mmCIF file of C-alpha atoms and ligand atoms in Angstrom:
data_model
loop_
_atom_site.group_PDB
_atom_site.id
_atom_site.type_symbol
_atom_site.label_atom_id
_atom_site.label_comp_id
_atom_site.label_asym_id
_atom_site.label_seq_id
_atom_site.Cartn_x
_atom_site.Cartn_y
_atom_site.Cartn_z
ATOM 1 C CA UNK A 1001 12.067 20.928 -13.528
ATOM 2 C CA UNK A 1002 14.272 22.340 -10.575
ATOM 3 C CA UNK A 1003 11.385 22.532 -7.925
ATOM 4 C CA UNK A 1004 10.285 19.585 -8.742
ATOM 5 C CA UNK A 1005 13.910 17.722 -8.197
ATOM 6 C CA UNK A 1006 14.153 20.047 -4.725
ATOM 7 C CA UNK A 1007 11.131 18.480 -3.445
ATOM 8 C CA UNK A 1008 12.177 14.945 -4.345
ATOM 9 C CA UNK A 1009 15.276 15.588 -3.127
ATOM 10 C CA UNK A 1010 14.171 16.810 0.387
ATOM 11 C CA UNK A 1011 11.042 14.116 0.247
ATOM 12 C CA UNK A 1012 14.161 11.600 -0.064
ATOM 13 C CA UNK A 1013 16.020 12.555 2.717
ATOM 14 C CA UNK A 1014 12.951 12.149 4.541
ATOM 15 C CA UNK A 1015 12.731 8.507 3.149
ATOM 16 C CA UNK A 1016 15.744 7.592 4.068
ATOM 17 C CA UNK A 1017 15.547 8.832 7.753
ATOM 18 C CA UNK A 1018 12.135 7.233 7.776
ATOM 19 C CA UNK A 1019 13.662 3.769 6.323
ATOM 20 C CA UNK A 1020 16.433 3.912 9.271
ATOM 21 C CA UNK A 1021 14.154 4.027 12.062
ATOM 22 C CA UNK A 1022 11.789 1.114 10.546
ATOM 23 C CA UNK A 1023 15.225 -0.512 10.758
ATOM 24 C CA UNK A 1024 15.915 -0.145 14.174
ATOM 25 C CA UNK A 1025 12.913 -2.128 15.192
ATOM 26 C CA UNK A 1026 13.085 -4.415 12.220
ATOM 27 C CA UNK A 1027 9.591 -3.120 11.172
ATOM 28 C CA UNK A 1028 8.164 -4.202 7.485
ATOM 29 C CA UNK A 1029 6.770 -0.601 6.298
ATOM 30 C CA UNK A 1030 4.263 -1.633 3.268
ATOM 31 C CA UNK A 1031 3.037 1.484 0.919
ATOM 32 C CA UNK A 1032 -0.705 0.773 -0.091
ATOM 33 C CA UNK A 1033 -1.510 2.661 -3.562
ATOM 34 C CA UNK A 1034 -4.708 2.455 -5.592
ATOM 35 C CA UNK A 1035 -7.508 4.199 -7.004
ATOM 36 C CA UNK A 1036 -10.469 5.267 -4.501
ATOM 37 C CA UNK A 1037 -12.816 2.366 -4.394
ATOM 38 C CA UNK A 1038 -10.076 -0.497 -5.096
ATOM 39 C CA UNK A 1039 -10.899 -1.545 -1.369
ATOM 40 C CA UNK A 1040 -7.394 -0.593 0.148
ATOM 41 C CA UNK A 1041 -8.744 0.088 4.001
ATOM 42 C CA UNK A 1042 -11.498 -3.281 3.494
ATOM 43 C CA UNK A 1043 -8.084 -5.483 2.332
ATOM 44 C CA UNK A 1044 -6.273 -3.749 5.767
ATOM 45 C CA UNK A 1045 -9.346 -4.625 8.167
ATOM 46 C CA UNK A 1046 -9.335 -8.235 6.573
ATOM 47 C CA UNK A 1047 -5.643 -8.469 7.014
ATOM 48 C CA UNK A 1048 -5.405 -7.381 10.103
ATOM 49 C CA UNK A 1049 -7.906 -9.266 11.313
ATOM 50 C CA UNK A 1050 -6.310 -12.297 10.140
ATOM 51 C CA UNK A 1051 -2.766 -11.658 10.760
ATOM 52 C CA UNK A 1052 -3.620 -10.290 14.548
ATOM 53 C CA UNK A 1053 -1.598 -11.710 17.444
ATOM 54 C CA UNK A 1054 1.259 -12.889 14.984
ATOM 55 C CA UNK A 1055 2.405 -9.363 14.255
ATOM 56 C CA UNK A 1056 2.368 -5.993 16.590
ATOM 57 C CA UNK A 1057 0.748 -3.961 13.371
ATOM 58 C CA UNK A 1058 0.304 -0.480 12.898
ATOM 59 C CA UNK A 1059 -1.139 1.984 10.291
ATOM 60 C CA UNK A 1060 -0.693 5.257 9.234
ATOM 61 C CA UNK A 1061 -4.065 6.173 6.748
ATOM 62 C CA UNK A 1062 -3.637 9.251 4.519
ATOM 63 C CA UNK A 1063 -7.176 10.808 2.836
ATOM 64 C CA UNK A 1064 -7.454 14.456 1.725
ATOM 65 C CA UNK A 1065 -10.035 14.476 4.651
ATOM 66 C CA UNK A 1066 -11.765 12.868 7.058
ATOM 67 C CA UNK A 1067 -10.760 10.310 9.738
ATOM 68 C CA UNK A 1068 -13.255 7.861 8.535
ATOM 69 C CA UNK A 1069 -10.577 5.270 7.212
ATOM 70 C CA UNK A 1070 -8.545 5.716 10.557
ATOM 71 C CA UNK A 1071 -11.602 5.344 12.631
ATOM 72 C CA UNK A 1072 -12.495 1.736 10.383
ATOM 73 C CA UNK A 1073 -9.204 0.513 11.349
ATOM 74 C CA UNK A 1074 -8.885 1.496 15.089
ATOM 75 C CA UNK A 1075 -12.058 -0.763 15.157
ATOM 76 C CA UNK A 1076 -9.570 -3.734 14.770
ATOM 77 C CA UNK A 1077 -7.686 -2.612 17.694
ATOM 78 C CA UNK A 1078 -4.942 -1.497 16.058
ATOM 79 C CA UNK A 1079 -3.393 1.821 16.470
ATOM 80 C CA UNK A 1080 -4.244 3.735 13.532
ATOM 81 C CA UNK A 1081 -2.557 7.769 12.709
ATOM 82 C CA UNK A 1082 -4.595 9.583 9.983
ATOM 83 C CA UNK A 1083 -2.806 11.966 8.343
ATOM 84 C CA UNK A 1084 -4.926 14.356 5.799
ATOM 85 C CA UNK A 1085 -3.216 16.016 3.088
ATOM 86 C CA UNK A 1086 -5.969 18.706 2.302
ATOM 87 C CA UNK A 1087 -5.611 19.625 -1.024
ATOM 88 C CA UNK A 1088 -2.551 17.145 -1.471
ATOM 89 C CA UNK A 1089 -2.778 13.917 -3.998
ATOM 90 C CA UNK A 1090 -0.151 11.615 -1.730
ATOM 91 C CA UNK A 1091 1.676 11.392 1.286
ATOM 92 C CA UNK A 1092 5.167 12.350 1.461
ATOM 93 C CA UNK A 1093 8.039 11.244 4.116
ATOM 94 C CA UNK A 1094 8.173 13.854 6.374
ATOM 95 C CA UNK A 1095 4.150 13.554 7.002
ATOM 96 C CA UNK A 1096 5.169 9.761 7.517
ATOM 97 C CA UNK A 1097 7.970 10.947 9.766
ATOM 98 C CA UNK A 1098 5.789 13.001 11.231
ATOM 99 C CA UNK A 1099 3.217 9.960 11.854
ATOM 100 C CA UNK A 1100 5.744 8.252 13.925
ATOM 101 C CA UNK A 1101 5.677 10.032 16.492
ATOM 102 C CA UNK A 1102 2.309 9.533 17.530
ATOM 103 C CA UNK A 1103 2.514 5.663 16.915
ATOM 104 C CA UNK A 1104 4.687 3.186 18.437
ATOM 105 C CA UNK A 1105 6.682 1.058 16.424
ATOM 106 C CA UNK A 1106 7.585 -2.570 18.200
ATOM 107 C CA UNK A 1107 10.338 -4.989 17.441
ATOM 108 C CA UNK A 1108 9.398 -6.964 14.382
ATOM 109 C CA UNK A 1109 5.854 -4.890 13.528
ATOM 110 C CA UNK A 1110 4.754 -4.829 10.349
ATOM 111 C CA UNK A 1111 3.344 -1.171 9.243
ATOM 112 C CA UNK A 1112 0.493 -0.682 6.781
ATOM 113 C CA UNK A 1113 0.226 2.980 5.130
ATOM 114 C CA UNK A 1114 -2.433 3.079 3.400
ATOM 115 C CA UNK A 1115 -1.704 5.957 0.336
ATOM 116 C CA UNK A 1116 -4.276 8.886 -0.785
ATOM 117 C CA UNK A 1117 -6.021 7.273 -3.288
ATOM 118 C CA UNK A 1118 -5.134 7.737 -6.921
ATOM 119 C CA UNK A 1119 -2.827 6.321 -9.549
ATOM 120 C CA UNK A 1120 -0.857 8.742 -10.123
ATOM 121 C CA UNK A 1121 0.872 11.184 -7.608
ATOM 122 C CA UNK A 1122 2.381 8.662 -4.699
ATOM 123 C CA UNK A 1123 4.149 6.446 -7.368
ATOM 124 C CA UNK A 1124 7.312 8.993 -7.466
ATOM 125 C CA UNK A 1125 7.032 9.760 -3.633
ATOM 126 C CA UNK A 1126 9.356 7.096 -1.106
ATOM 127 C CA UNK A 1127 7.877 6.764 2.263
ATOM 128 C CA UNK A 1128 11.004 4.632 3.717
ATOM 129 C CA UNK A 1129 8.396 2.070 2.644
ATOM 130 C CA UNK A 1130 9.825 -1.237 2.233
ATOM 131 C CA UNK A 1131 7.486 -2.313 -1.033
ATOM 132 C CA UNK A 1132 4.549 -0.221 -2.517
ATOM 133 C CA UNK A 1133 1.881 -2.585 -3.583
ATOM 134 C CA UNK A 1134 -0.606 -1.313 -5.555
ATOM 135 C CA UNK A 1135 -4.331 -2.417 -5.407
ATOM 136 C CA UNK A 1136 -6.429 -2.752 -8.630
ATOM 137 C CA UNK A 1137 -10.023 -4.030 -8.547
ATOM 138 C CA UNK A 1138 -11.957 -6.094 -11.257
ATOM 139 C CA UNK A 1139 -14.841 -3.213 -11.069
ATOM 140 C CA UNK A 1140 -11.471 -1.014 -13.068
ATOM 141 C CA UNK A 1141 -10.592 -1.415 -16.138
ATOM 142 C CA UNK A 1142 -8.072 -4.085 -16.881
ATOM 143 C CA UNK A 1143 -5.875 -1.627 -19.072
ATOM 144 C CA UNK A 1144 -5.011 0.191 -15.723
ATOM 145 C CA UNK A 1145 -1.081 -0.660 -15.659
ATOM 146 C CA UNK A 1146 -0.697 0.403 -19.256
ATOM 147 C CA UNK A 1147 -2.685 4.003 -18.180
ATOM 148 C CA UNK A 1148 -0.639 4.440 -14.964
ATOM 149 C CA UNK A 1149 2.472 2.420 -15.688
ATOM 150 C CA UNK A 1150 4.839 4.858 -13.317
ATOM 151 C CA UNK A 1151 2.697 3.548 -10.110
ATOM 152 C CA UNK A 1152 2.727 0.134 -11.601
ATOM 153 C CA UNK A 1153 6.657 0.227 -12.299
ATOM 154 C CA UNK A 1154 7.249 1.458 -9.136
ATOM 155 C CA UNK A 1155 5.391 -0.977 -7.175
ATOM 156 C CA UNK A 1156 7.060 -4.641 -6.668
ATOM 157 C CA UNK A 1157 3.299 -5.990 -5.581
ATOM 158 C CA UNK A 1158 0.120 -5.911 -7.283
ATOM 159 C CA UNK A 1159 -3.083 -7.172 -5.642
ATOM 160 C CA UNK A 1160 -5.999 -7.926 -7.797
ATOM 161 C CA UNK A 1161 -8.924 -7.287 -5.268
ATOM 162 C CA UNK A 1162 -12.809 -8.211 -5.487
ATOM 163 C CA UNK A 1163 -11.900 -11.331 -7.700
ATOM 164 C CA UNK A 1164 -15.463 -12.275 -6.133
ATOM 165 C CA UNK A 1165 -16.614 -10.096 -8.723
ATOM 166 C CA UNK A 1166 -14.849 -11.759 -11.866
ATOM 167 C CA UNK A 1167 -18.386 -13.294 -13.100
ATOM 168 C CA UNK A 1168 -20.024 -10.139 -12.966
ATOM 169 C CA UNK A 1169 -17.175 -7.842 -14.542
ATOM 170 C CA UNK A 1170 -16.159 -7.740 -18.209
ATOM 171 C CA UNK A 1171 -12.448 -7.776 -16.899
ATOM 172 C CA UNK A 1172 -9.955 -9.721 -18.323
ATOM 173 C CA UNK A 1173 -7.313 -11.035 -15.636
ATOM 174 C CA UNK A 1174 -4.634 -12.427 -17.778
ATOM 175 C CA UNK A 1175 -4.765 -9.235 -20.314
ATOM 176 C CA UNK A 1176 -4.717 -7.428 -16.820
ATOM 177 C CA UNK A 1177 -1.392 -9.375 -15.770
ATOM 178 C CA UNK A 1178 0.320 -9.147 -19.497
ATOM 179 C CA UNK A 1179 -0.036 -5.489 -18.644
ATOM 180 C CA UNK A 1180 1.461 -5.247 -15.237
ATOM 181 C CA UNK A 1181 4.596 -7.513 -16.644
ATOM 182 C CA UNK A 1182 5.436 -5.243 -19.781
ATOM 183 C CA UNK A 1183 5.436 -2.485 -17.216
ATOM 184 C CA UNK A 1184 7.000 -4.063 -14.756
ATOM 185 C CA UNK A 1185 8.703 -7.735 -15.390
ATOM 186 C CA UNK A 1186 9.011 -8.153 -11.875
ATOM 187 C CA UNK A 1187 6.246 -7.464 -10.508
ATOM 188 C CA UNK A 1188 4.736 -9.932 -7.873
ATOM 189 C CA UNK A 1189 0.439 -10.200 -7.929
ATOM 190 C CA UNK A 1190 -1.714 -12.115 -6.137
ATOM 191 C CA UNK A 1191 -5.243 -12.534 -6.927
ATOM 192 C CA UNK A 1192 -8.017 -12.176 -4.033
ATOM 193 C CA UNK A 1193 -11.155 -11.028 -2.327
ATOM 194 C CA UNK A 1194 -10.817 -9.070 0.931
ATOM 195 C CA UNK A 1195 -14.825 -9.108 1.322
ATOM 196 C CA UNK A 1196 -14.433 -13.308 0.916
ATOM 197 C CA UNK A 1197 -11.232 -13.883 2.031
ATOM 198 C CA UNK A 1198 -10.160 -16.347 -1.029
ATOM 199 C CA UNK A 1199 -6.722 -15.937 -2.140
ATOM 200 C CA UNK A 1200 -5.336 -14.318 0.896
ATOM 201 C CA UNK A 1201 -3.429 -16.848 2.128
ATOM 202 C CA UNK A 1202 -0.994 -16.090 -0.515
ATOM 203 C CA UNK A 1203 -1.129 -12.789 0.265
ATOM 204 C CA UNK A 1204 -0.065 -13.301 3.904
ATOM 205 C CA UNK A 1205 2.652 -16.183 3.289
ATOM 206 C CA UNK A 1206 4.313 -12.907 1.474
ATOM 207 C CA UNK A 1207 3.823 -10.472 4.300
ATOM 208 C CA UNK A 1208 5.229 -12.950 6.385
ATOM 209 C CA UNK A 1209 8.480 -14.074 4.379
ATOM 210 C CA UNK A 1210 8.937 -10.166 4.047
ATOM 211 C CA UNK A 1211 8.765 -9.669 7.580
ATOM 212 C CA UNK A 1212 10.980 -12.316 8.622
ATOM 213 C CA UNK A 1213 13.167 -10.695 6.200
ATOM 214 C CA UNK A 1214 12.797 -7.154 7.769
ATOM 215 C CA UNK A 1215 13.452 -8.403 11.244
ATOM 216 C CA UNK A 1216 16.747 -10.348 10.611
ATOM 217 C CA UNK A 1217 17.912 -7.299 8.938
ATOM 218 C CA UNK A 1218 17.473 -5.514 12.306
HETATM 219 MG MG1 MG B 1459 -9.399 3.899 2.277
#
């Protein structure tokens, strides 16, 4: 559809002036995508929390409404920008653009955005994000990369979250992984609990080889 290429087109332009600034401070821009309830903002406190004083981190939270999420993460200490789409399923670059201008990117930061939550609407939207990583809980249904395989093939991360949960869950996690690999051979995943904290470590080793990455390229 021609509208719909326009907007892509323009949101990708955005991207790409939003990619070139992250650049010029060698920031690591990460994408956070999931359902509601997958526990994208409780995975950002934790990780913030843990990764604090190694990093200068920011985040830019997009809801529909409310600063609730924003407000949760400014807690930390971190700077947080919410940005609410009203009746909009994603963010799009030039809201992230936008964003910037209110937060302050240092040398060598690491950026979270944390997407509107759902499946399906930010998975054909670029953000200048270095890597989307998309969030799936064991409370979902395991099937969830085969039902939403565009976010799933889009992202190059996928965290397993509330693995705390496993004994209480009918979820399946190697079924669950099968999935995310047909859609997406590539596709890194780590398996952890923000609320316990085991399996993050793998999780950060990750942020922090991608960041050391970012930076040199600055
Ligand atoms: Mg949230």
């Amino acid at each position: 559809m021609q509208i719909e290429r326009d907007i892509l087109s323009k949101n990708d332009a955005y991207a790409a002036a939003n990619r070139e600034r992250l650049a010029q401070t060698g920031t690591l821009a990460l994408n956070l995508v999931s359902s509601p309830g997958a526990g994208k903002t409780t995975l950002l406190v934790r990780s913030i929390t843990d990764l604090e004083g190694r990093y200068p981190i920011a985040v830019i939270e997009g809801d529909q409404q409310t600063a609730n999420d924003a407000d949760r993460i400014r807690e930390t200490g971190v700077p947080a920008v919410q940005v609410n789409t009203g009746k909009g399923c994603h963010l799009d670059a030039h809201m992230v653009g936008h964003a910037f201008d209110s937060i302050e990117l240092k040398d060598g930061g690491i950026l979270f955005i944390e997407n509107v939550g759902n499946l399906v609407c930010p998975a054909g939207f670029d953000l200048g994000e270095a890597h989307k990583v998309a969030i799936l809980s064991v409370t979902e249904g395991d099937d969830k990369p085969i039902k939403y395989p565009d976010m799933f093939a889009a992202a190059d991360v996928m965290i397993l979250n509330k693995t705390d949960l496993l004994p209480y869950v009918d979820f399946d996690v190697e079924r669950c992984l099968a999935f995310a690999r047909r859609v997406n051979p590539d596709i890194l995943c780590f398996q952890l609990s923000a609320t316990t904290g085991e399996g993050t470590e793998a999780w950060y080793g990750w942020i922090e080889e991608t960041a050391a990455k970012a930076r040199a390229a600055a």
